[in-house]
Coordinates of C-alpha atoms in Angstrom, one line a residue:
I8 CA 5.4 -20.2 -76.7
T9 CA 8.4 -19.6 -78.8
Y10 CA 9.2 -16.2 -77.0
W11 CA 9.6 -18.0 -73.7
F12 CA 11.5 -21.1 -75.2
A13 CA 13.7 -17.5 -76.3
N14 CA 13.9 -16.0 -73.0
N15 CA 14.9 -19.2 -71.5
F16 CA 17.1 -21.1 -73.1
G17 CA 18.9 -18.3 -75.2
S18 CA 19.7 -16.4 -71.9
A19 CA 23.7 -15.8 -70.5
K20 CA 23.7 -18.6 -68.2
V21 CA 22.2 -21.9 -70.5
I22 CA 24.0 -21.3 -73.4
Y23 CA 26.9 -20.9 -71.4
S24 CA 26.4 -23.8 -69.8
I25 CA 26.1 -25.6 -73.0
V26 CA 29.6 -24.5 -74.7
Y27 CA 30.7 -25.5 -70.8
L28 CA 28.9 -28.2 -70.4
S29 CA 29.2 -29.7 -73.7
A30 CA 33.4 -29.4 -73.2
A31 CA 34.0 -30.1 -70.7
Y32 CA 32.4 -34.0 -71.0
S33 CA 35.2 -33.4 -74.9
Y34 CA 37.9 -33.2 -72.9
F35 CA 37.6 -35.0 -69.5
A36 CA 34.6 -37.3 -69.7
I37 CA 36.6 -40.4 -69.3
P38 CA 38.9 -42.3 -66.7
E39 CA 42.1 -41.5 -66.2
K40 CA 40.8 -37.6 -66.8
I41 CA 37.4 -38.2 -64.6
H42 CA 38.8 -36.0 -61.0
I43 CA 39.4 -33.1 -63.5
F44 CA 35.9 -33.8 -64.9
I45 CA 34.0 -34.0 -61.4
S46 CA 36.2 -30.7 -61.0
L47 CA 34.1 -28.5 -63.7
I48 CA 31.2 -30.1 -62.8
T49 CA 31.6 -28.7 -59.7
Y50 CA 33.6 -25.1 -60.7
W51 CA 29.3 -24.9 -62.9
I52 CA 27.1 -25.5 -60.4
C53 CA 28.7 -23.0 -57.8
L54 CA 29.1 -20.6 -60.8
T55 CA 25.6 -21.1 -62.9
F56 CA 23.2 -22.2 -59.6
F57 CA 25.2 -20.0 -57.0
D58 CA 26.6 -16.9 -58.8
A59 CA 29.1 -17.8 -57.1
V60 CA 32.2 -15.0 -59.5
G61 CA 29.2 -13.1 -58.2
I62 CA 29.6 -13.4 -54.4
L63 CA 33.5 -13.0 -54.2
M64 CA 33.6 -10.2 -56.7
K65 CA 31.1 -8.0 -54.2
K66 CA 33.1 -9.0 -51.0
F67 CA 36.6 -8.0 -52.8
E68 CA 34.6 -4.5 -54.0
K69 CA 33.6 -4.5 -49.5
L70 CA 37.0 -4.2 -48.7
S71 CA 37.9 -2.1 -51.8
L72 CA 35.6 0.7 -50.2
L73 CA 37.6 -0.1 -46.0
L74 CA 40.4 0.4 -47.7
K75 CA 40.1 3.7 -49.4
E76 CA 40.5 6.7 -48.1
T77 CA 37.5 8.4 -47.6
N78 CA 36.7 8.6 -44.0
F79 CA 32.9 9.9 -44.9
E80 CA 30.4 8.5 -42.5
E81 CA 27.7 5.9 -45.0
L82 CA 24.3 7.7 -43.6
G83 CA 22.3 5.3 -46.6
Q84 CA 21.2 4.7 -49.5
A85 CA 18.9 6.5 -51.9
I86 CA 15.8 5.0 -53.4
G87 CA 14.2 8.5 -55.0
C88 CA 14.8 11.1 -57.6
E89 CA 12.3 14.0 -57.6
N90 CA 13.5 16.0 -59.2
P91 CA 17.1 16.3 -60.7
L92 CA 17.8 18.3 -58.1
L93 CA 15.9 16.4 -54.4
Y94 CA 17.6 13.0 -54.2
K95 CA 15.5 10.9 -50.8
V96 CA 17.6 8.1 -48.8
E97 CA 16.6 6.5 -46.8
I98 CA 18.7 5.0 -43.1
D99 CA 18.0 2.6 -41.3
Y100 CA 16.1 4.3 -38.0
L101 CA 18.5 1.4 -35.6
K102 CA 21.4 1.1 -37.8
H103 CA 22.2 4.7 -37.5
K104 CA 20.3 5.6 -33.5
A105 CA 22.8 7.6 -32.8
Q106 CA 24.1 9.1 -35.9
E107 CA 22.6 12.7 -35.2
V108 CA 21.6 15.2 -38.7
K109 CA 21.1 18.3 -38.9
E110 CA 19.5 20.6 -41.8
G111 CA 21.7 22.4 -43.4
D112 CA 24.5 19.4 -42.9
V113 CA 26.6 19.2 -46.5
V114 CA 26.6 15.2 -47.5
A115 CA 28.4 12.4 -50.9
V116 CA 26.0 10.7 -53.2
E117 CA 27.6 9.0 -54.6
M118 CA 26.6 7.8 -58.0
S119 CA 29.5 6.5 -59.7
N120 CA 33.1 4.7 -57.9
N121 CA 34.6 6.9 -55.0
V122 CA 33.0 10.4 -57.2
G123 CA 30.0 11.9 -54.6
T124 CA 28.2 14.8 -55.9
L125 CA 27.6 17.3 -52.6
G126 CA 24.4 18.1 -51.6
M127 CA 22.4 19.5 -48.4
V128 CA 19.7 17.9 -46.0
I129 CA 17.3 20.1 -45.9
G130 CA 14.9 18.2 -44.6
Q131 CA 13.7 14.8 -41.9
K132 CA 10.4 12.1 -42.0
H133 CA 9.5 9.9 -39.4
L134 CA 8.2 6.2 -39.6
L135 CA 8.8 3.3 -37.7
N136 CA 11.5 1.8 -38.0
K137 CA 13.2 4.6 -40.9
R138 CA 14.0 7.2 -41.6
W139 CA 14.6 9.3 -44.5
L140 CA 16.2 12.5 -45.7
S141 CA 15.9 14.5 -48.0
I142 CA 18.7 16.0 -49.7
Y143 CA 19.2 19.0 -52.3
L144 CA 22.1 18.8 -55.1
L145 CA 24.2 22.1 -54.7
K146 CA 24.9 23.1 -58.1
D147 CA 28.1 25.9 -59.0
T148 CA 27.4 29.7 -60.7
H149 CA 27.9 28.1 -63.3
S150 CA 24.7 25.7 -62.5
E151 CA 27.2 22.8 -62.6
Y152 CA 26.6 20.2 -60.2
L153 CA 30.1 20.1 -57.2
K154 CA 31.7 16.5 -57.5
M155 CA 34.5 14.9 -55.5
D156 CA 36.1 12.8 -54.9
L157 CA 36.2 10.6 -51.8
R158 CA 39.4 9.8 -51.5
T159 CA 41.4 13.1 -52.0
K160 CA 38.4 15.9 -51.2
K161 CA 39.8 17.5 -53.9
F162 CA 36.6 18.2 -57.4
I163 CA 36.0 17.6 -60.4
E164 CA 35.8 18.5 -63.6
D165 CA 34.4 16.9 -66.1
E166 CA 31.3 17.0 -68.3
K167 CA 31.0 13.1 -67.4
S168 CA 27.1 11.6 -66.7
I169 CA 26.7 11.8 -62.3
F170 CA 23.6 9.5 -62.7
K171 CA 25.7 5.5 -62.6
E172 CA 25.1 3.1 -60.1
T173 CA 25.6 3.2 -55.6
Y174 CA 24.6 6.3 -55.1
L175 CA 25.7 5.5 -51.1
V176 CA 25.9 8.5 -49.1
Y177 CA 28.3 10.5 -46.6
L178 CA 28.1 13.0 -44.4
L179 CA 30.7 15.5 -44.8
D180 CA 31.9 17.1 -42.6
V181 CA 32.7 20.8 -44.4
K182 CA 35.7 21.9 -42.0
Q183 CA 37.4 18.8 -42.7
L184 CA 37.6 19.9 -46.8
G185 CA 40.4 21.1 -48.5
Q186 CA 41.0 24.9 -48.8
S187 CA 39.5 25.7 -52.7
V188 CA 36.5 22.5 -51.6
K189 CA 35.6 24.1 -48.5
S190 CA 35.8 27.8 -49.7
E191 CA 33.2 26.6 -53.4
I192 CA 31.3 24.8 -51.1
E193 CA 30.6 27.9 -48.6
N194 CA 30.3 30.8 -51.5
N195 CA 27.9 28.4 -52.5
V196 CA 24.2 29.8 -53.0
L197 CA 22.1 27.1 -50.9
Y198 CA 24.7 26.5 -48.3
K199 CA 24.9 30.3 -47.2
N200 CA 21.6 30.7 -46.6
R201 CA 20.6 27.5 -45.5
E202 CA 19.6 29.0 -42.6
N203 CA 16.8 31.0 -44.4
F204 CA 16.3 28.2 -47.0
V205 CA 11.8 27.6 -46.9
G206 CA 11.1 24.8 -50.0
Y207 CA 11.4 24.5 -53.9
V208 CA 9.7 25.9 -57.0
T209 CA 7.1 23.8 -58.7
R210 CA 4.8 22.3 -61.7
D211 CA 1.9 25.0 -62.2
S212 CA 4.1 28.5 -61.7
N213 CA 3.2 31.8 -63.7
I214 CA 4.6 35.1 -64.0
N215 CA 3.0 36.5 -61.6
T216 CA 2.6 33.8 -59.1
I217 CA 4.9 30.4 -58.1
N218 CA 3.9 27.2 -56.5
F219 CA 6.7 26.4 -53.4
T220 CA 6.8 22.9 -52.1
I221 CA 8.3 23.5 -48.5
L222 CA 10.5 21.7 -46.7
I223 CA 11.8 23.4 -43.4
N224 CA 10.1 22.4 -40.3
K225 CA 7.6 24.4 -39.3
D226 CA 7.6 23.1 -35.8
S227 CA 10.5 26.1 -35.6
V228 CA 9.0 28.6 -34.8
D229 CA 11.9 31.6 -36.7
K230 CA 11.0 29.0 -39.8
Q231 CA 6.9 29.1 -39.3
I232 CA 5.2 30.4 -43.2
S233 CA 2.9 32.9 -42.4
E234 CA 0.6 35.0 -45.5
G235 CA 1.8 38.3 -46.2
M236 CA 5.8 37.0 -46.1
I237 CA 8.3 37.4 -48.2
L238 CA 10.1 35.1 -49.9
K239 CA 12.7 35.5 -52.2
T240 CA 14.7 33.5 -55.3
S241 CA 16.5 33.9 -58.3
I242 CA 15.0 34.6 -61.8
Y243 CA 18.8 35.4 -64.3
G244 CA 20.5 35.5 -61.3
Q245 CA 18.7 38.6 -59.6
D246 CA 17.2 38.4 -56.5
T247 CA 13.5 38.9 -57.0
L248 CA 11.0 38.8 -53.9
Y249 CA 7.9 37.4 -53.5
Q250 CA 4.6 37.7 -50.9
V251 CA 3.3 33.8 -49.8
I252 CA -0.9 34.2 -50.3
N253 CA -2.3 31.3 -50.3
G254 CA -1.5 27.8 -49.3
N255 CA -2.7 23.6 -50.5
T256 CA -2.0 20.5 -48.5
K257 CA -0.9 17.4 -50.0
E258 CA 0.0 13.7 -49.6
E259 CA 2.6 11.5 -50.3
R260 CA 2.2 8.2 -50.9
L261 CA 6.4 6.8 -49.3
E262 CA 6.4 3.1 -48.8
N263 CA 3.4 0.2 -48.8
F264 CA 0.5 1.9 -46.6
D265 CA 2.6 5.2 -45.4
S266 CA 1.7 8.4 -46.5
Y267 CA 3.7 11.6 -45.7
G268 CA 1.8 15.2 -45.8
Y269 CA 2.6 18.2 -47.1
T270 CA 2.5 21.8 -48.0
I271 CA 2.4 23.3 -50.9
G272 CA 2.7 27.1 -51.2
V273 CA 1.3 29.9 -53.9
A274 CA 3.3 33.1 -53.8
R275 CA 2.5 36.5 -55.8
K276 CA 5.6 38.3 -57.3
L277 CA 6.7 41.3 -56.0
G278 CA 9.8 42.7 -58.2
K279 CA 13.3 43.7 -57.8
Y280 CA 13.6 45.6 -54.2
D281 CA 16.2 48.7 -55.4
D282 CA 18.4 49.5 -52.4
A283 CA 19.3 53.0 -54.2
E284 CA 15.2 54.5 -54.0
K285 CA 13.3 51.8 -51.8
E286 CA 11.2 50.8 -54.2
L287 CA 10.0 47.4 -56.5
N288 CA 10.8 47.0 -59.6
V289 CA 9.5 44.5 -61.8
S290 CA 11.1 41.3 -63.0
K291 CA 9.4 40.3 -66.7
W292 CA 9.9 36.1 -65.3
L293 CA 9.6 33.0 -63.7
P294 CA 12.3 31.4 -62.0
D295 CA 13.3 27.5 -63.4
I296 CA 11.4 25.2 -61.9
Y297 CA 12.9 23.7 -59.6
S298 CA 14.4 26.8 -58.0
P299 CA 15.5 27.1 -54.2
L300 CA 13.2 29.6 -52.2
F301 CA 14.9 31.5 -49.5
F302 CA 13.4 33.6 -46.3
A303 CA 14.2 37.2 -47.5
F304 CA 14.1 39.3 -44.0
S305 CA 16.1 39.9 -42.1
R306 CA 16.2 37.8 -37.7
M307 CA 17.2 41.2 -36.2
I308 CA 16.6 44.0 -37.2
S309 CA 17.1 46.7 -34.6
Q310 CA 15.1 49.3 -33.1
E311 CA 17.2 51.9 -34.6
R312 CA 16.8 50.3 -37.2
I313 CA 12.6 50.5 -37.0
E314 CA 13.1 53.7 -35.8
D315 CA 14.1 55.3 -39.2
I316 CA 11.2 53.8 -41.3
A317 CA 9.7 54.5 -38.9
K318 CA 10.5 58.4 -39.7
N319 CA 10.9 58.2 -43.4
S320 CA 8.3 56.3 -44.6
I321 CA 4.7 54.7 -44.4
G322 CA 5.8 50.8 -43.9
R323 CA 8.3 48.1 -44.7
L324 CA 7.5 43.9 -46.2
P325 CA 7.1 42.1 -43.4
E326 CA 9.4 40.8 -40.7
T327 CA 12.2 42.5 -42.9
D328 CA 13.7 45.9 -42.8
L329 CA 12.8 46.5 -46.3
E330 CA 11.0 50.3 -46.2
I331 CA 7.7 51.1 -48.4
P332 CA 7.8 54.7 -48.4
I333 CA 5.6 57.5 -50.0
K334 CA 7.1 58.5 -53.8
D335 CA 5.2 61.0 -55.2
M336 CA 3.7 62.9 -51.8
N337 CA 2.2 65.2 -53.8
A338 CA -0.2 62.4 -55.8
I339 CA -1.0 61.3 -52.0
V340 CA -2.7 64.1 -51.9
T341 CA -3.7 65.3 -56.0
H342 CA -4.9 62.0 -57.0
N343 CA -6.1 60.9 -53.6
T344 CA -6.1 58.1 -51.0
A345 CA -8.6 56.0 -49.9
I346 CA -8.0 53.9 -46.3
L347 CA -10.6 50.7 -45.6
G348 CA -10.5 48.6 -43.6
I349 CA -13.1 47.3 -40.8
L350 CA -13.1 48.9 -36.8
G351 CA -11.3 49.1 -34.7
I352 CA -8.0 47.8 -36.8
G353 CA -6.1 50.6 -37.3
K354 CA -7.7 52.8 -40.0
S355 CA -7.6 55.8 -37.9
C356 CA -3.1 55.6 -36.3
L357 CA -2.7 55.6 -41.0
A358 CA -4.6 58.3 -41.0
F359 CA -3.5 60.7 -38.3
E360 CA 0.2 59.2 -39.9
L361 CA -0.9 59.7 -43.2
I362 CA -1.7 63.8 -42.0
K363 CA 1.4 64.6 -40.6
K364 CA 3.0 63.4 -42.5
I365 CA 1.4 65.7 -45.1
S366 CA 1.0 68.9 -43.1
D367 CA 5.4 68.5 -42.4
S368 CA 5.7 68.2 -46.7
N369 CA 3.8 72.6 -46.3
I370 CA 0.3 70.9 -46.7
K371 CA -3.0 72.3 -45.4
V372 CA -5.0 69.6 -43.8
V373 CA -9.1 70.4 -43.7
C374 CA -10.4 67.1 -42.1
I375 CA -13.9 66.2 -41.2
D376 CA -14.3 64.3 -38.2
I377 CA -17.7 63.9 -36.4
T378 CA -16.8 61.9 -34.0
N379 CA -14.7 64.2 -32.5
Q380 CA -11.8 60.9 -32.5
Y381 CA -9.5 63.7 -34.5
Y382 CA -8.9 66.3 -31.4
S383 CA -8.9 64.0 -28.2
E384 CA -5.9 63.2 -26.9
N385 CA -5.6 59.5 -28.3
G386 CA -6.3 61.7 -31.7
L387 CA -4.1 63.9 -33.8
L388 CA -3.4 66.1 -30.3
S389 CA -1.4 63.1 -29.4
Y390 CA 0.7 63.2 -32.8
L391 CA 1.2 66.9 -33.6
G392 CA 2.1 70.0 -31.2
K393 CA -1.5 72.0 -30.3
E394 CA 0.1 74.9 -31.5
E395 CA -0.8 73.3 -34.5
L396 CA -4.1 71.6 -34.9
E397 CA -7.4 74.4 -35.1
F398 CA -10.0 73.1 -33.9
D399 CA -13.8 74.0 -35.2
L400 CA -15.0 77.4 -36.2
P401 CA -14.2 80.6 -33.8
E402 CA -16.0 80.7 -30.7
T403 CA -17.5 83.8 -31.6
L404 CA -18.3 83.4 -35.7
R405 CA -19.9 80.0 -33.2
A406 CA -22.6 82.4 -31.8
S407 CA -23.4 84.2 -35.1
L408 CA -24.1 80.9 -37.2
K409 CA -26.7 80.2 -33.7
S410 CA -27.8 83.4 -33.4
G411 CA -28.1 83.7 -37.0
K412 CA -30.2 80.8 -36.9
E413 CA -32.6 82.1 -33.7
S414 CA -33.2 85.5 -35.4
K415 CA -33.9 83.5 -39.1
N416 CA -36.0 80.8 -37.9
K417 CA -39.3 81.6 -39.2
A418 CA -39.8 80.6 -43.3
I419 CA -40.3 83.2 -45.2
E420 CA -43.1 82.4 -47.7
G421 CA -42.3 81.7 -51.0
N422 CA -39.1 81.7 -51.3
P423 CA -37.5 78.9 -49.4
Q424 CA -33.9 80.7 -50.3
A425 CA -34.0 83.1 -47.9
S426 CA -35.7 80.8 -45.6
G427 CA -32.8 79.7 -43.0
N428 CA -29.2 81.0 -42.5
A429 CA -27.8 78.6 -44.9
A430 CA -26.4 81.7 -46.3
D431 CA -24.6 82.4 -42.8
Y432 CA -23.2 79.0 -42.7
I433 CA -21.2 79.9 -45.9
S434 CA -19.9 83.6 -45.0
V435 CA -19.1 82.2 -41.7
L436 CA -16.8 79.1 -44.2
D437 CA -14.9 81.6 -45.5
Q438 CA -13.7 83.5 -43.5
D439 CA -12.5 80.9 -41.2
L440 CA -10.9 78.7 -44.0
K441 CA -9.4 82.1 -44.8
Q442 CA -8.3 83.1 -41.9
F443 CA -7.1 80.0 -41.0
L444 CA -4.9 79.3 -45.0
E445 CA -3.0 82.0 -44.3
S446 CA -2.1 81.3 -41.2
N447 CA 0.9 79.2 -39.3
K448 CA -1.9 76.4 -38.7
K449 CA -1.5 72.8 -39.6
I450 CA -4.0 71.5 -40.2
K451 CA -8.3 73.2 -39.0
I452 CA -10.5 69.8 -37.7
Y453 CA -14.6 70.9 -38.3
N454 CA -17.5 68.9 -36.9
P455 CA -20.4 70.0 -39.3
D456 CA -22.8 67.8 -36.4
L457 CA -21.5 70.7 -33.8
H458 CA -23.0 73.3 -37.1
P459 CA -26.7 74.5 -36.6
V460 CA -27.6 75.5 -39.8
S461 CA -30.4 75.4 -41.3
K462 CA -32.0 75.7 -44.9
G463 CA -35.9 75.9 -46.3
V464 CA -37.7 73.5 -48.1
A465 CA -40.6 74.0 -50.4
F466 CA -43.6 72.0 -50.5
K467 CA -46.5 72.8 -50.4
N468 CA -45.7 75.3 -47.7
T469 CA -42.4 77.5 -47.2
S470 CA -40.7 75.0 -44.5
L471 CA -37.1 75.3 -42.7
E472 CA -35.4 71.6 -42.0
D473 CA -31.4 71.0 -40.4
L474 CA -28.5 70.9 -42.7
T475 CA -28.0 67.2 -43.1
I476 CA -23.9 66.4 -42.2
A477 CA -23.3 66.0 -46.2
E478 CA -25.0 69.1 -47.3
K479 CA -22.3 71.1 -44.3
T480 CA -19.6 68.4 -46.2
R481 CA -20.8 69.8 -49.1
L482 CA -21.0 73.4 -48.0
I483 CA -17.4 73.0 -46.8
C484 CA -16.0 70.9 -49.5
E485 CA -17.2 74.0 -52.2
R486 CA -15.8 76.9 -49.7
L487 CA -12.4 75.4 -49.9
F488 CA -12.8 74.6 -53.1
V489 CA -13.3 79.4 -54.2
Y490 CA -10.0 79.4 -51.7
A491 CA -8.5 76.7 -54.5
M492 CA -10.0 78.3 -57.2
K493 CA -9.5 82.1 -56.4
Q494 CA -5.1 81.3 -56.4
G495 CA -4.8 79.7 -59.3
A496 CA -3.8 76.7 -61.1
S497 CA -1.3 74.4 -59.9
D498 CA 1.0 70.8 -59.9
V499 CA 1.9 71.1 -56.5
A500 CA -0.3 69.5 -53.4
K501 CA -2.2 71.9 -51.2
Y502 CA -5.0 71.3 -49.9
L503 CA -5.5 68.0 -48.2
L504 CA -9.6 66.9 -48.1
V505 CA -10.2 64.4 -45.3
F506 CA -13.3 62.2 -44.3
E507 CA -13.6 61.1 -41.1
E508 CA -16.3 58.1 -40.9
A509 CA -17.2 59.2 -45.2
H510 CA -20.2 56.5 -45.6
S511 CA -22.4 59.2 -43.2
L512 CA -20.2 62.1 -44.9
V513 CA -20.3 61.5 -48.9
P514 CA -23.2 58.6 -48.6
E515 CA -23.1 56.0 -52.1
W516 CA -27.3 57.1 -54.0
N517 CA -28.6 54.1 -52.2
S518 CA -27.4 54.4 -48.3
V519 CA -29.2 58.2 -48.5
A520 CA -31.9 58.7 -45.8
N521 CA -33.1 61.7 -48.0
E522 CA -32.5 63.5 -52.2
G523 CA -30.6 66.2 -50.0
D524 CA -28.4 64.0 -49.3
K525 CA -27.7 62.9 -52.9
N526 CA -27.7 65.6 -54.6
A527 CA -25.1 67.1 -51.0
T528 CA -22.6 63.9 -52.3
N529 CA -22.7 64.9 -55.9
G530 CA -22.4 67.8 -55.3
T531 CA -18.9 66.3 -53.1
A532 CA -17.9 64.7 -55.5
K533 CA -17.6 66.9 -58.0
V534 CA -15.1 69.3 -55.6
I535 CA -12.9 65.9 -55.3
L536 CA -13.5 65.6 -59.4
Q537 CA -12.4 68.9 -60.5
G538 CA -9.9 69.5 -57.2
R539 CA -7.4 68.5 -58.7
K540 CA -5.4 71.5 -60.6
Y541 CA -5.5 73.4 -58.2
G542 CA -3.8 71.2 -56.2
L543 CA -7.2 69.7 -54.0
G544 CA -7.7 66.7 -53.3
N545 CA -8.8 63.8 -50.4
I546 CA -8.3 60.9 -48.5
V547 CA -11.1 58.8 -47.4
I548 CA -11.3 56.5 -44.4
T549 CA -14.5 54.2 -44.2
Q550 CA -14.3 50.9 -42.1
R551 CA -18.3 50.2 -45.4
T552 CA -17.4 50.3 -48.1
A553 CA -20.8 49.6 -49.8
N554 CA -22.2 52.9 -48.1
V555 CA -19.6 55.3 -49.7
S556 CA -20.0 57.3 -53.5
K557 CA -18.3 55.5 -56.1
S558 CA -18.1 58.2 -57.4
I559 CA -15.3 59.3 -55.0
L560 CA -13.8 56.0 -54.6
N561 CA -13.2 55.7 -58.1
Q562 CA -11.2 58.1 -57.8
C563 CA -8.6 56.9 -55.5
N564 CA -5.8 56.4 -57.1
T565 CA -3.5 55.3 -53.6
I566 CA -5.3 52.5 -51.4
F567 CA -4.5 50.5 -47.8
A568 CA -7.1 47.8 -47.7
L569 CA -6.2 46.8 -44.2
R570 CA -9.0 44.1 -43.0
V571 CA -12.2 43.2 -44.6
F572 CA -14.4 41.3 -44.2
D573 CA -18.3 42.2 -45.9
D574 CA -17.9 40.9 -49.9
T575 CA -18.7 44.5 -51.2
G576 CA -15.8 45.5 -49.6
K577 CA -13.5 43.1 -51.5
G578 CA -15.1 42.5 -54.5
F579 CA -14.4 46.6 -54.8
L580 CA -10.9 46.4 -53.9
E581 CA -11.0 43.1 -55.8
N582 CA -10.5 45.7 -59.3
Y583 CA -7.1 47.0 -58.1
I584 CA -6.1 44.0 -56.0
G585 CA -6.8 40.7 -57.9
E586 CA -8.6 38.2 -56.7
D587 CA -5.4 37.0 -55.0
Y588 CA -4.9 39.3 -52.6
A589 CA -8.7 39.5 -51.8
N590 CA -9.7 36.3 -51.0
T591 CA -6.6 37.8 -48.3
L592 CA -8.3 40.2 -47.0
P593 CA -10.3 38.5 -43.7
T594 CA -7.7 37.4 -41.9
L595 CA -5.2 40.0 -42.3
E596 CA -2.9 40.8 -39.0
E597 CA -3.5 44.0 -37.2
R598 CA -1.6 47.4 -38.5
H599 CA -0.9 45.1 -41.7
A600 CA -2.3 47.2 -45.1
I601 CA -2.6 45.9 -49.1
A602 CA -1.0 49.3 -50.6
I603 CA -0.9 49.9 -54.4
G604 CA -0.7 53.3 -56.1
K605 CA 0.6 56.3 -57.4
G606 CA 1.8 57.6 -53.8
L607 CA 4.2 54.5 -53.3
K608 CA 5.1 53.8 -57.0
L609 CA 2.8 50.3 -56.4
K610 CA 2.7 48.3 -59.5
Q611 CA 1.3 45.5 -57.9
P612 CA -0.4 45.1 -54.8
V613 CA 1.4 43.9 -51.3
I614 CA 1.3 43.1 -47.7
I615 CA 2.5 45.4 -45.6
Q616 CA 3.8 46.5 -42.2
L617 CA 2.8 49.5 -40.4
N618 CA 4.3 51.7 -38.1
D619 CA 3.6 51.6 -34.7
K620 CA 2.3 54.9 -33.8
K621 CA 4.5 54.7 -30.3
Y622 CA 6.9 56.6 -32.4
F623 CA 4.5 58.8 -33.5
L624 CA 3.4 60.2 -30.4
I625 CA 4.4 63.3 -28.4
N626 CA 2.1 63.0 -24.5
N627 CA 0.9 66.1 -26.4
S628 CA -3.0 66.0 -25.7
S629 CA -4.2 68.8 -22.6
K630 CA -6.9 69.0 -20.7
D631 CA -7.7 71.9 -21.9
S632 CA -8.0 70.6 -25.6
I633 CA -10.2 68.0 -24.1
E634 CA -12.5 70.1 -22.4
K635 CA -13.0 73.0 -25.5
V636 CA -14.6 70.3 -27.3
D637 CA -17.4 68.7 -23.9
S638 CA -17.8 72.6 -23.9
M639 CA -19.2 72.3 -27.4
L640 CA -20.9 69.1 -27.2
S641 CA -22.8 70.4 -24.0
E642 CA -23.4 73.6 -25.9
K643 CA -24.6 71.5 -29.5

């Protein structure tokens, strides 16, 4: 009761009324001054119950606003502040229906009388007869708000708080502003990059990933965000790149039961791109909350520039001309490389491009291909000159191997080692590899499925069995390793083994058909483990990660992961690229890959846009090359 009494009877109006009425009664409540007393009482009623003075002041203020020379068109009034930089402005759609406001327009939010803080329109929302604008305030290089006197059209440079009273919003025409003001606005980072503006960094961001509110118009085709897209923001004044890896939908309440949906994106930090060295360097912190975020892509990339990137690099950051070159060709070979992905996603095209670039570095390449794709019109023949390739064993060696198998078609009881023609096969491989490695040819392609080789097997009796593909692969690898050892240790890459369909050539222990394949895979793995010191390495290409020997896959320091669906493949790659990027594997676009490793000098995984194969094709395939493969297949 006491509080109610003090609150109501202690108000300014009540105290003023008591003093005013008492004075009026004391001095004028007499018959000869009754007309003055009535006038005073009338004035008290108008002042107390109708706020006549307040209304008069407001009318006067409106009159003064009409008289001041702003030349700016009033849009509406700021009704909310989502963060210190982002204001929400309400516009009466019926009143301003014909007024054209678009993203990128500059406005002034009148924080105090005639003092406007400059901002830029970054988004619009429409519901019923209401329209809301999102205004992002502009800051100078010292992180101070840009404030302007709305009458003189000049900047105000003081330290007073801008958060005052009126919050009226005016649309500005930058062209009509003074030269200094115009120059300051046009050089502002946000205004200068307004066409590439995406949104701002929001809460729960960390050193590795940021969350960002998307404020762009998603109906615009050239402003659609997608997985793998490159964004940039500032960390300590330096542009830092981020890659979009995820997104989440959110909802906000606007008014009454009105709600509006929006998206929170998730992006992984890539670092600072060094244009001179063409590599990503580490950024050791995170951007400030509410920092603006921009697209990093180049809208128009010339055909010549794309061709130049294809010539010098393995790919580029998606939708940009920021190339990702092979920084260490030796590491690609000696520290081993893996190309993983489902069927028909572009693994072989990437492999052909890598093989071409490696062979151009005077590194001898031995491909083990059971698909016969490499020596075909759609294979390496279309990437390299026919004179640079050599397919399988020469006819003379192949004939001697075949006749040797036929002459030794019977097992020698009690002596399985001498049974079969495996020893002849080793001799043939030694001759053929030596001839190739000492010739001008760059690439040798073997299909072990075409090689007639048998071995003796001792169980109760000695019998003959054909060598499996995995066993022949082991022998090819071991003979190349023996040759490399004879040449001596080397820090420079000299020889490359390529395993196409590696799940068949070096199967995992639980995927083998017999014990011989398990021993064969172990033998091949031993070559890979020891080959580095002699300049020998390998590229593993497979669509079934689960079925490839992990002893070999785990030695691959450079990884190209294309689209993958199986959980085993995702689980294996997660150890290299992390859970965030592993979750993007099933939705990767064609000709896109997640890359990481020593050969590219990438310290963190990156989704890259691979080169188009059309920049490498030389239309070199010939009928006699195809007929040679067909002849050998029919011979088999």
